PDB file of C-alpha atoms in Angstrom:
ATOM      1  CA  MET A  11       7.274  44.005  36.375  1.00  0.00           C
ATOM      2  CA  VAL A  12       9.192  41.814  38.742  1.00  0.00           C
ATOM      3  CA  ASP A  13       8.045  38.203  38.746  1.00  0.00           C
ATOM      4  CA  GLN A  14       6.248  37.350  41.923  1.00  0.00           C
ATOM      5  CA  ALA A  15       6.913  34.091  43.725  1.00  0.00           C
ATOM      6  CA  GLN A  16       4.107  31.620  43.460  1.00  0.00           C
ATOM      7  CA  PRO A  17       2.448  30.901  46.791  1.00  0.00           C
ATOM      8  CA  VAL A  18       3.179  27.555  48.335  1.00  0.00           C
ATOM      9  CA  PRO A  19       0.071  25.526  49.159  1.00  0.00           C
ATOM     10  CA  PRO A  20      -0.667  24.573  52.790  1.00  0.00           C
ATOM     11  CA  GLY A  21       0.905  21.150  52.322  1.00  0.00           C
ATOM     12  CA  GLY A  22       4.232  22.848  51.706  1.00  0.00           C
ATOM     13  CA  GLU A  23       4.697  21.365  48.214  1.00  0.00           C
ATOM     14  CA  HIS A  24       5.352  23.668  45.268  1.00  0.00           C
ATOM     15  CA  PRO A  25       2.817  23.276  42.418  1.00  0.00           C
ATOM     16  CA  ASP A  26       5.646  22.446  40.026  1.00  0.00           C
ATOM     17  CA  ALA A  27       7.321  20.018  42.403  1.00  0.00           C
ATOM     18  CA  SER A  28       7.478  17.349  39.731  1.00  0.00           C
ATOM     19  CA  LEU A  29       9.892  19.533  37.783  1.00  0.00           C
ATOM     20  CA  VAL A  30      12.340  19.747  40.692  1.00  0.00           C
ATOM     21  CA  GLU A  31      15.080  17.122  40.675  1.00  0.00           C
ATOM     22  CA  GLU A  32      14.625  16.207  44.322  1.00  0.00           C
ATOM     23  CA  ASN A  33      10.932  15.482  43.705  1.00  0.00           C
ATOM     24  CA  ALA A  34      11.348  13.632  40.408  1.00  0.00           C
ATOM     25  CA  GLY A  35       9.839  10.494  41.832  1.00  0.00           C
ATOM     26  CA  ARG A  36       6.759  12.218  43.175  1.00  0.00           C
ATOM     27  CA  GLU A  37       3.549  12.990  41.349  1.00  0.00           C
ATOM     28  CA  GLY A  38       2.886  16.505  40.077  1.00  0.00           C
ATOM     29  CA  ARG A  39       1.443  18.296  37.121  1.00  0.00           C
ATOM     30  CA  PHE A  40       3.970  16.677  34.788  1.00  0.00           C
ATOM     31  CA  PRO A  41       5.185  13.063  34.788  1.00  0.00           C
ATOM     32  CA  PRO A  42       8.835  12.360  35.559  1.00  0.00           C
ATOM     33  CA  GLN A  43      11.300  12.305  32.707  1.00  0.00           C
ATOM     34  CA  GLY A  44      11.267   9.064  30.764  1.00  0.00           C
ATOM     35  CA  ARG A  45       7.738   8.102  31.759  1.00  0.00           C
ATOM     36  CA  PRO A  46       5.563   7.786  28.611  1.00  0.00           C
ATOM     37  CA  VAL A  47       2.478   9.992  28.499  1.00  0.00           C
ATOM     38  CA  ILE A  48       0.827   8.232  25.521  1.00  0.00           C
ATOM     39  CA  ARG A  49       0.147   4.603  26.282  1.00  0.00           C
ATOM     40  CA  GLY A  50      -1.234   2.081  23.810  1.00  0.00           C
ATOM     41  CA  ILE A  51      -2.003   3.376  20.323  1.00  0.00           C
ATOM     42  CA  ASN A  52      -1.639   7.058  19.495  1.00  0.00           C
ATOM     43  CA  GLY A  53      -4.955   7.260  17.686  1.00  0.00           C
ATOM     44  CA  ILE A  54      -4.834  11.006  17.043  1.00  0.00           C
ATOM     45  CA  GLY A  55      -1.311  10.854  15.642  1.00  0.00           C
ATOM     46  CA  LEU A  56      -2.086   7.825  13.479  1.00  0.00           C
ATOM     47  CA  TRP A  57      -5.231   9.437  12.079  1.00  0.00           C
ATOM     48  CA  SER A  58      -3.358  12.701  11.423  1.00  0.00           C
ATOM     49  CA  LEU A  59      -0.641  10.891   9.472  1.00  0.00           C
ATOM     50  CA  TYR A  60      -3.256   8.946   7.489  1.00  0.00           C
ATOM     51  CA  ILE A  61      -5.174  12.111   6.584  1.00  0.00           C
ATOM     52  CA  LYS A  62      -1.931  13.874   5.664  1.00  0.00           C
ATOM     53  CA  GLU A  63      -1.048  11.094   3.220  1.00  0.00           C
ATOM     54  CA  ILE A  64      -4.585  11.077   1.800  1.00  0.00           C
ATOM     55  CA  ARG A  65      -4.539  14.816   1.220  1.00  0.00           C
ATOM     56  CA  ARG A  66      -1.125  14.570  -0.422  1.00  0.00           C
ATOM     57  CA  PHE A  67      -2.319  12.411  -3.302  1.00  0.00           C
ATOM     58  CA  LEU A  68      -5.753  14.033  -3.501  1.00  0.00           C
ATOM     59  CA  LYS A  69      -4.137  17.392  -4.233  1.00  0.00           C
ATOM     60  CA  VAL A  70      -2.951  15.931  -7.535  1.00  0.00           C
ATOM     61  CA  GLN A  71      -5.843  13.530  -8.080  1.00  0.00           C
ATOM     62  CA  THR A  72      -5.789  14.096 -11.823  1.00  0.00           C
ATOM     63  CA  GLN A  73      -2.428  12.342 -11.852  1.00  0.00           C
ATOM     64  CA  THR A  74      -2.948   9.879  -8.999  1.00  0.00           C
ATOM     65  CA  ILE A  75      -6.571   8.766  -9.480  1.00  0.00           C
ATOM     66  CA  TRP A  76      -7.963   9.677 -12.894  1.00  0.00           C
ATOM     67  CA  ALA A  77      -4.887   9.217 -15.083  1.00  0.00           C
ATOM     68  CA  PRO A  78      -4.504   5.495 -14.159  1.00  0.00           C
ATOM     69  CA  ALA A  79      -8.104   4.933 -15.288  1.00  0.00           C
ATOM     70  CA  VAL A  80      -7.358   6.411 -18.717  1.00  0.00           C
ATOM     71  CA  THR A  81      -4.111   4.453 -19.057  1.00  0.00           C
ATOM     72  CA  THR A  82      -5.742   1.169 -18.043  1.00  0.00           C
ATOM     73  CA  LEU A  83      -8.654   1.754 -20.407  1.00  0.00           C
ATOM     74  CA  LEU A  84      -6.144   2.240 -23.233  1.00  0.00           C
ATOM     75  CA  PHE A  85      -4.622  -1.148 -22.355  1.00  0.00           C
ATOM     76  CA  LEU A  86      -8.071  -2.694 -22.616  1.00  0.00           C
ATOM     77  CA  VAL A  87      -8.749  -1.062 -25.981  1.00  0.00           C
ATOM     78  CA  ILE A  88      -5.385  -2.036 -27.482  1.00  0.00           C
ATOM     79  CA  PHE A  89      -5.414  -5.656 -26.332  1.00  0.00           C
ATOM     80  CA  SER A  90      -9.077  -6.116 -27.171  1.00  0.00           C
ATOM     81  CA  VAL A  91      -8.516  -4.857 -30.701  1.00  0.00           C
ATOM     82  CA  ALA A  92      -5.305  -6.878 -31.120  1.00  0.00           C
ATOM     83  CA  LEU A  93      -6.336 -10.156 -29.452  1.00  0.00           C
ATOM     84  CA  GLY A  94     -10.089 -10.089 -29.046  1.00  0.00           C
ATOM     85  CA  ARG A  95     -11.201 -10.119 -32.652  1.00  0.00           C
ATOM     86  CA  GLY A  96     -13.544 -12.739 -34.062  1.00  0.00           C
ATOM     87  CA  GLY A  97     -15.401 -13.296 -30.810  1.00  0.00           C
ATOM     88  CA  ARG A  98     -12.402 -14.873 -29.085  1.00  0.00           C
ATOM     89  CA  GLU A  99     -13.237 -16.380 -25.704  1.00  0.00           C
ATOM     90  CA  VAL A 100     -10.990 -17.145 -22.727  1.00  0.00           C
ATOM     91  CA  LEU A 101     -12.266 -19.129 -19.735  1.00  0.00           C
ATOM     92  CA  GLY A 102     -15.704 -19.122 -21.297  1.00  0.00           C
ATOM     93  CA  VAL A 103     -16.103 -15.324 -21.611  1.00  0.00           C
ATOM     94  CA  ASN A 104     -15.189 -12.806 -24.298  1.00  0.00           C
ATOM     95  CA  PHE A 105     -11.680 -11.403 -24.183  1.00  0.00           C
ATOM     96  CA  PRO A 106     -12.537  -7.897 -22.855  1.00  0.00           C
ATOM     97  CA  THR A 107     -14.436  -9.430 -19.925  1.00  0.00           C
ATOM     98  CA  PHE A 108     -11.515 -11.799 -19.268  1.00  0.00           C
ATOM     99  CA  VAL A 109      -8.842  -9.114 -19.245  1.00  0.00           C
ATOM    100  CA  ALA A 110     -10.773  -6.382 -17.374  1.00  0.00           C
ATOM    101  CA  PRO A 111     -10.405  -7.817 -13.802  1.00  0.00           C
ATOM    102  CA  GLY A 112      -6.675  -8.312 -14.282  1.00  0.00           C
ATOM    103  CA  LEU A 113      -6.262  -4.713 -15.425  1.00  0.00           C
ATOM    104  CA  ILE A 114      -8.192  -3.450 -12.403  1.00  0.00           C
ATOM    105  CA  ALA A 115      -6.030  -5.453  -9.993  1.00  0.00           C
ATOM    106  CA  MET A 116      -2.836  -4.401 -11.779  1.00  0.00           C
ATOM    107  CA  ALA A 117      -3.786  -0.722 -11.572  1.00  0.00           C
ATOM    108  CA  MET A 118      -4.561  -1.071  -7.869  1.00  0.00           C
ATOM    109  CA  MET A 119      -1.223  -2.704  -7.095  1.00  0.00           C
ATOM    110  CA  GLN A 120       0.861  -0.281  -9.128  1.00  0.00           C
ATOM    111  CA  ASN A 121      -0.745   2.772  -7.550  1.00  0.00           C
ATOM    112  CA  GLY A 122      -0.457   1.334  -4.053  1.00  0.00           C
ATOM    113  CA  PHE A 123       3.268   0.909  -4.662  1.00  0.00           C
ATOM    114  CA  ALA A 124       3.613   4.387  -6.160  1.00  0.00           C
ATOM    115  CA  ASN A 125       1.979   6.048  -3.168  1.00  0.00           C
ATOM    116  CA  SER A 126       3.898   4.355  -0.360  1.00  0.00           C
ATOM    117  CA  SER A 127       7.234   4.434  -2.212  1.00  0.00           C
ATOM    118  CA  PHE A 128       7.037   8.232  -2.367  1.00  0.00           C
ATOM    119  CA  SER A 129       6.285   8.926   1.306  1.00  0.00           C
ATOM    120  CA  LEU A 130       9.646   8.514   3.041  1.00  0.00           C
ATOM    121  CA  LEU A 131      11.728   9.067  -0.093  1.00  0.00           C
ATOM    122  CA  SER A 132      10.368  12.562  -0.679  1.00  0.00           C
ATOM    123  CA  GLY A 133      11.060  13.403   2.951  1.00  0.00           C
ATOM    124  CA  LYS A 134      14.651  12.175   2.710  1.00  0.00           C
ATOM    125  CA  ILE A 135      15.320  14.151  -0.459  1.00  0.00           C
ATOM    126  CA  GLN A 136      13.555  17.355   0.640  1.00  0.00           C
ATOM    127  CA  GLY A 137      14.864  17.201   4.197  1.00  0.00           C
ATOM    128  CA  THR A 138      11.389  17.008   5.728  1.00  0.00           C
ATOM    129  CA  ILE A 139      11.568  13.435   6.993  1.00  0.00           C
ATOM    130  CA  ILE A 140      11.978  14.878  10.480  1.00  0.00           C
ATOM    131  CA  ASP A 141       8.268  15.717  10.302  1.00  0.00           C
ATOM    132  CA  LEU A 142       7.558  11.974  10.293  1.00  0.00           C
ATOM    133  CA  LEU A 143      10.188  10.941  12.829  1.00  0.00           C
ATOM    134  CA  MET A 144       9.707  13.604  15.519  1.00  0.00           C
ATOM    135  CA  PRO A 145       5.985  13.135  16.319  1.00  0.00           C
ATOM    136  CA  PRO A 146       5.190  10.593  19.067  1.00  0.00           C
ATOM    137  CA  LEU A 147       4.439   7.780  16.634  1.00  0.00           C
ATOM    138  CA  SER A 148       5.768   4.265  17.010  1.00  0.00           C
ATOM    139  CA  GLU A 149       7.232   2.380  14.070  1.00  0.00           C
ATOM    140  CA  GLY A 150       4.041   0.339  13.784  1.00  0.00           C
ATOM    141  CA  GLU A 151       1.878   3.462  13.718  1.00  0.00           C
ATOM    142  CA  LEU A 152       4.108   5.076  11.108  1.00  0.00           C
ATOM    143  CA  MET A 153       3.879   1.979   8.939  1.00  0.00           C
ATOM    144  CA  ALA A 154       0.104   1.685   9.425  1.00  0.00           C
ATOM    145  CA  GLY A 155      -0.514   5.314   8.453  1.00  0.00           C
ATOM    146  CA  ILE A 156       1.547   5.204   5.279  1.00  0.00           C
ATOM    147  CA  VAL A 157       0.390   1.759   4.168  1.00  0.00           C
ATOM    148  CA  GLY A 158      -3.240   2.552   5.000  1.00  0.00           C
ATOM    149  CA  ALA A 159      -3.165   5.675   2.831  1.00  0.00           C
ATOM    150  CA  ALA A 160      -1.529   3.758  -0.020  1.00  0.00           C
ATOM    151  CA  MET A 161      -4.227   1.088   0.158  1.00  0.00           C
ATOM    152  CA  THR A 162      -6.883   3.809   0.159  1.00  0.00           C
ATOM    153  CA  ARG A 163      -5.454   5.198  -3.066  1.00  0.00           C
ATOM    154  CA  ALA A 164      -5.315   1.693  -4.555  1.00  0.00           C
ATOM    155  CA  ILE A 165      -8.979   1.086  -3.706  1.00  0.00           C
ATOM    156  CA  ALA A 166      -9.996   4.477  -5.115  1.00  0.00           C
ATOM    157  CA  VAL A 167      -8.138   3.729  -8.345  1.00  0.00           C
ATOM    158  CA  GLY A 168      -9.812   0.309  -8.483  1.00  0.00           C
ATOM    159  CA  PHE A 169     -13.291   1.839  -8.319  1.00  0.00           C
ATOM    160  CA  VAL A 170     -12.465   4.486 -10.933  1.00  0.00           C
ATOM    161  CA  VAL A 171     -10.893   1.929 -13.300  1.00  0.00           C
ATOM    162  CA  ALA A 172     -13.857  -0.409 -12.841  1.00  0.00           C
ATOM    163  CA  GLY A 173     -16.205   2.449 -13.687  1.00  0.00           C
ATOM    164  CA  ALA A 174     -14.223   3.177 -16.832  1.00  0.00           C
ATOM    165  CA  MET A 175     -14.243  -0.512 -17.777  1.00  0.00           C
ATOM    166  CA  MET A 176     -18.033  -0.649 -17.535  1.00  0.00           C
ATOM    167  CA  LEU A 177     -18.263   1.994 -20.254  1.00  0.00           C
ATOM    168  CA  TYR A 178     -16.376  -0.239 -22.697  1.00  0.00           C
ATOM    169  CA  PRO A 179     -18.631  -2.307 -24.977  1.00  0.00           C
ATOM    170  CA  GLY A 180     -18.749  -6.010 -24.211  1.00  0.00           C
ATOM    171  CA  VAL A 181     -17.254  -5.837 -20.705  1.00  0.00           C
ATOM    172  CA  SER A 182     -19.207  -7.462 -17.873  1.00  0.00           C
ATOM    173  CA  LEU A 183     -18.099  -6.976 -14.272  1.00  0.00           C
ATOM    174  CA  ALA A 184     -20.738  -9.163 -12.634  1.00  0.00           C
ATOM    175  CA  MET A 185     -19.180 -10.799  -9.563  1.00  0.00           C
ATOM    176  CA  ALA A 186     -19.493 -14.547  -9.084  1.00  0.00           C
ATOM    177  CA  HIS A 187     -17.623 -14.573  -5.736  1.00  0.00           C
ATOM    178  CA  PRO A 188     -17.523 -11.125  -4.080  1.00  0.00           C
ATOM    179  CA  TRP A 189     -15.352 -12.442  -1.222  1.00  0.00           C
ATOM    180  CA  ALA A 190     -12.551 -13.223  -3.675  1.00  0.00           C
ATOM    181  CA  VAL A 191     -12.760  -9.751  -5.220  1.00  0.00           C
ATOM    182  CA  LEU A 192     -12.532  -8.158  -1.767  1.00  0.00           C
ATOM    183  CA  TRP A 193      -9.849 -10.474  -0.380  1.00  0.00           C
ATOM    184  CA  PHE A 194      -7.454 -10.555  -3.330  1.00  0.00           C
ATOM    185  CA  GLY A 195      -7.948  -6.851  -4.014  1.00  0.00           C
ATOM    186  CA  LEU A 196      -6.967  -5.997  -0.441  1.00  0.00           C
ATOM    187  CA  MET A 197      -4.113  -8.531  -0.337  1.00  0.00           C
ATOM    188  CA  GLY A 198      -2.673  -7.195  -3.589  1.00  0.00           C
ATOM    189  CA  ALA A 199      -2.950  -3.586  -2.446  1.00  0.00           C
ATOM    190  CA  LEU A 200      -1.372  -4.439   0.926  1.00  0.00           C
ATOM    191  CA  MET A 201       1.485  -6.395  -0.659  1.00  0.00           C
ATOM    192  CA  LEU A 202       2.470  -3.590  -3.022  1.00  0.00           C
ATOM    193  CA  SER A 203       1.996  -0.908  -0.379  1.00  0.00           C
ATOM    194  CA  LEU A 204       4.440  -2.739   1.896  1.00  0.00           C
ATOM    195  CA  LEU A 205       6.888  -3.282  -0.964  1.00  0.00           C
ATOM    196  CA  GLY A 206       6.629   0.423  -1.795  1.00  0.00           C
ATOM    197  CA  LEU A 207       7.443   1.395   1.788  1.00  0.00           C
ATOM    198  CA  ILE A 208      10.442  -0.956   1.792  1.00  0.00           C
ATOM    199  CA  ALA A 209      11.630   0.617  -1.465  1.00  0.00           C
ATOM    200  CA  SER A 210      11.128   4.072   0.058  1.00  0.00           C
ATOM    201  CA  ILE A 211      13.310   3.125   3.020  1.00  0.00           C
ATOM    202  CA  TRP A 212      16.050   1.727   0.779  1.00  0.00           C
ATOM    203  CA  ALA A 213      16.062   4.379  -1.955  1.00  0.00           C
ATOM    204  CA  GLU A 214      18.232   7.463  -1.625  1.00  0.00           C
ATOM    205  CA  LYS A 215      17.054   9.253  -4.774  1.00  0.00           C
ATOM    206  CA  PHE A 216      14.206   9.067  -7.233  1.00  0.00           C
ATOM    207  CA  ASP A 217      16.341   7.063  -9.666  1.00  0.00           C
ATOM    208  CA  HIS A 218      16.483   4.200  -7.161  1.00  0.00           C
ATOM    209  CA  ASN A 219      12.722   4.204  -6.820  1.00  0.00           C
ATOM    210  CA  ALA A 220      12.276   4.336 -10.594  1.00  0.00           C
ATOM    211  CA  ALA A 221      14.642   1.386 -10.977  1.00  0.00           C
ATOM    212  CA  VAL A 222      12.502  -0.750  -8.644  1.00  0.00           C
ATOM    213  CA  THR A 223       9.363   0.286 -10.514  1.00  0.00           C
ATOM    214  CA  ASN A 224      10.766  -0.370 -13.996  1.00  0.00           C
ATOM    215  CA  PHE A 225      12.850  -3.481 -13.361  1.00  0.00           C
ATOM    216  CA  VAL A 226      10.862  -5.272 -10.648  1.00  0.00           C
ATOM    217  CA  ILE A 227       7.254  -4.129 -10.333  1.00  0.00           C
ATOM    218  CA  ALA A 228       6.430  -3.574 -14.012  1.00  0.00           C
ATOM    219  CA  PRO A 229       7.826  -6.945 -15.242  1.00  0.00           C
ATOM    220  CA  LEU A 230       6.106  -8.853 -12.441  1.00  0.00           C
ATOM    221  CA  ALA A 231       2.815  -7.111 -13.259  1.00  0.00           C
ATOM    222  CA  MET A 232       3.049  -7.693 -17.007  1.00  0.00           C
ATOM    223  CA  LEU A 233       4.052 -11.368 -16.578  1.00  0.00           C
ATOM    224  CA  SER A 234       1.329 -12.126 -14.038  1.00  0.00           C
ATOM    225  CA  GLY A 235      -1.248 -13.546 -16.439  1.00  0.00           C
ATOM    226  CA  THR A 236      -3.163 -10.311 -16.845  1.00  0.00           C
ATOM    227  CA  PHE A 237      -3.532 -10.759 -20.599  1.00  0.00           C
ATOM    228  CA  TYR A 238      -3.336 -14.557 -20.899  1.00  0.00           C
ATOM    229  CA  ILE A 239      -3.740 -17.832 -19.052  1.00  0.00           C
ATOM    230  CA  ILE A 240      -0.568 -19.695 -18.141  1.00  0.00           C
ATOM    231  CA  ASP A 241      -1.857 -23.031 -19.470  1.00  0.00           C
ATOM    232  CA  ARG A 242      -0.780 -21.874 -22.910  1.00  0.00           C
ATOM    233  CA  LEU A 243       2.820 -21.303 -21.809  1.00  0.00           C
ATOM    234  CA  ALA A 244       5.647 -23.821 -21.851  1.00  0.00           C
ATOM    235  CA  SER A 245       6.102 -25.804 -18.655  1.00  0.00           C
ATOM    236  CA  ALA A 246       9.221 -23.845 -17.655  1.00  0.00           C
ATOM    237  CA  PHE A 247       7.416 -20.530 -18.002  1.00  0.00           C
ATOM    238  CA  GLN A 248       4.436 -21.914 -16.099  1.00  0.00           C
ATOM    239  CA  THR A 249       6.758 -22.703 -13.199  1.00  0.00           C
ATOM    240  CA  VAL A 250       8.146 -19.175 -13.295  1.00  0.00           C
ATOM    241  CA  SER A 251       4.637 -17.720 -13.384  1.00  0.00           C
ATOM    242  CA  ARG A 252       3.560 -19.759 -10.377  1.00  0.00           C
ATOM    243  CA  ALA A 253       6.492 -18.332  -8.429  1.00  0.00           C
ATOM    244  CA  ASN A 254       5.215 -14.806  -9.125  1.00  0.00           C
ATOM    245  CA  PRO A 255       2.957 -13.549  -6.291  1.00  0.00           C
ATOM    246  CA  PHE A 256       1.333 -11.096  -8.712  1.00  0.00           C
ATOM    247  CA  PHE A 257      -0.050 -14.095 -10.595  1.00  0.00           C
ATOM    248  CA  TYR A 258      -2.072 -15.240  -7.573  1.00  0.00           C
ATOM    249  CA  VAL A 259      -3.437 -11.744  -6.954  1.00  0.00           C
ATOM    250  CA  ILE A 260      -4.543 -11.349 -10.582  1.00  0.00           C
ATOM    251  CA  SER A 261      -5.969 -14.856 -10.915  1.00  0.00           C
ATOM    252  CA  GLY A 262      -7.734 -14.769  -7.541  1.00  0.00           C
ATOM    253  CA  PHE A 263      -9.211 -11.364  -8.299  1.00  0.00           C
ATOM    254  CA  ARG A 264     -10.377 -12.640 -11.691  1.00  0.00           C
ATOM    255  CA  TYR A 265     -11.903 -15.691 -10.012  1.00  0.00           C
ATOM    256  CA  GLY A 266     -14.117 -13.367  -8.007  1.00  0.00           C
ATOM    257  CA  PHE A 267     -15.634 -12.004 -11.217  1.00  0.00           C
ATOM    258  CA  LEU A 268     -15.652 -14.998 -13.558  1.00  0.00           C
ATOM    259  CA  GLY A 269     -15.984 -17.861 -11.090  1.00  0.00           C
ATOM    260  CA  GLN A 270     -12.937 -19.591 -12.593  1.00  0.00           C
ATOM    261  CA  SER A 271      -9.223 -18.959 -12.999  1.00  0.00           C
ATOM    262  CA  ASP A 272      -6.010 -20.676 -13.976  1.00  0.00           C
ATOM    263  CA  ILE A 273      -5.097 -21.245 -10.312  1.00  0.00           C
ATOM    264  CA  GLY A 274      -7.611 -24.068 -10.053  1.00  0.00           C
ATOM    265  CA  ASP A 275     -10.893 -24.665  -8.275  1.00  0.00           C
ATOM    266  CA  GLY A 276     -12.261 -22.826  -5.256  1.00  0.00           C
ATOM    267  CA  ALA A 277     -10.080 -24.739  -2.779  1.00  0.00           C
ATOM    268  CA  ALA A 278      -6.919 -23.811  -4.701  1.00  0.00           C
ATOM    269  CA  VAL A 279      -8.007 -20.173  -4.833  1.00  0.00           C
ATOM    270  CA  ALA A 280      -8.647 -20.145  -1.073  1.00  0.00           C
ATOM    271  CA  LEU A 281      -5.207 -21.681  -0.468  1.00  0.00           C
ATOM    272  CA  ALA A 282      -3.649 -18.977  -2.648  1.00  0.00           C
ATOM    273  CA  GLY A 283      -5.436 -16.357  -0.554  1.00  0.00           C
ATOM    274  CA  ILE A 284      -3.977 -17.817   2.642  1.00  0.00           C
ATOM    275  CA  GLY A 285      -0.532 -17.842   1.035  1.00  0.00           C
ATOM    276  CA  LEU A 286      -0.833 -14.147   0.181  1.00  0.00           C
ATOM    277  CA  LEU A 287      -1.827 -13.417   3.774  1.00  0.00           C
ATOM    278  CA  ALA A 288       1.298 -15.207   5.026  1.00  0.00           C
ATOM    279  CA  LEU A 289       3.465 -13.333   2.529  1.00  0.00           C
ATOM    280  CA  ASN A 290       2.019  -9.986   3.618  1.00  0.00           C
ATOM    281  CA  ALA A 291       2.633 -10.881   7.264  1.00  0.00           C
ATOM    282  CA  MET A 292       6.310 -11.508   6.489  1.00  0.00           C
ATOM    283  CA  LEU A 293       6.568  -8.268   4.507  1.00  0.00           C
ATOM    284  CA  ALA A 294       4.932  -6.346   7.357  1.00  0.00           C
ATOM    285  CA  PHE A 295       7.403  -7.824   9.872  1.00  0.00           C
ATOM    286  CA  LEU A 296      10.348  -6.957   7.600  1.00  0.00           C
ATOM    287  CA  THR A 297       9.074  -3.409   7.118  1.00  0.00           C
ATOM    288  CA  TYR A 298       8.602  -2.971  10.854  1.00  0.00           C
ATOM    289  CA  ARG A 299      12.122  -4.186  11.615  1.00  0.00           C
ATOM    290  CA  LEU A 300      13.599  -1.830   9.006  1.00  0.00           C
ATOM    291  CA  LEU A 301      11.724   1.119  10.495  1.00  0.00           C
ATOM    292  CA  LYS A 302      12.736   0.049  13.994  1.00  0.00           C
ATOM    293  CA  SER A 303      16.419  -0.113  13.046  1.00  0.00           C
ATOM    294  CA  GLY A 304      16.361   3.342  11.439  1.00  0.00           C
ATOM    295  CA  TRP A 305      18.286   2.001   8.443  1.00  0.00           C
ATOM    296  CA  LYS A 306      18.788   4.773   5.866  1.00  0.00           C
ATOM    297  CA  ILE A 307      16.294   6.925   7.736  1.00  0.00           C
ATOM    298  CA  LYS A 308      17.928   8.208  10.921  1.00  0.00           C
ATOM    299  CA  ASN A 309      21.514   8.436   9.685  1.00  0.00           C
TER     300      ASN A 309
END
């Protein structure tokens, strides 16, 4: 059939006048070119990205959620058998109770890094990164969706690891300061999620990501005071430990359970928490600027 001309309304203006070049400045059914339709925060797009990232790691939850609990529990068993014999106490509690909070925090941080470091890198390697860049999401919304999902995985791993720890004989997870557990757990998860996203932007292949994990994240986690207190180290090594941000996450998280740590008293712990907040703010700004520049993403 031959297309029929659409009737012109009494005012003389075509219903699609906004699509005509001469009427580009006038209002119609569609806004002029270049005028944003979504103003403020794209809540639907942000939520969709967050759910997409959640579903991605939940599809393989045996590897992403349950396996870290088994691995961390093995750490607890090995170090308790090797170092916790004879009723050894550290900071006034038995060794398994001392080491359990540090293992929980370490598992949370490592899994937060693993989740966010895979998001953009997998897209770059598989050629599907366009699915993240084409939707109407700002750089801040893209960062919030990926980092939020990584923190969700870190928190889920923390709960599962804590549940596994409670099954181990002699471990007590009674909280002396719940605010410290919440604050340092979230700050640690946020810090590693941002570092993972930065690594995902920089990396061009999985070997690059593995190098960051093996040569940066793993040493910082193992040398963070998870299995010891730094007072027993030489002064030079104590200085190095205090320059490690992982140390403040582990010690502050442990303070929430035991009521004491090798950072110092409550005022020192609170100051460490503020320092972690400042560090995360700087990491978030750096991540945002990297996403804004399109470095190694849009080229």
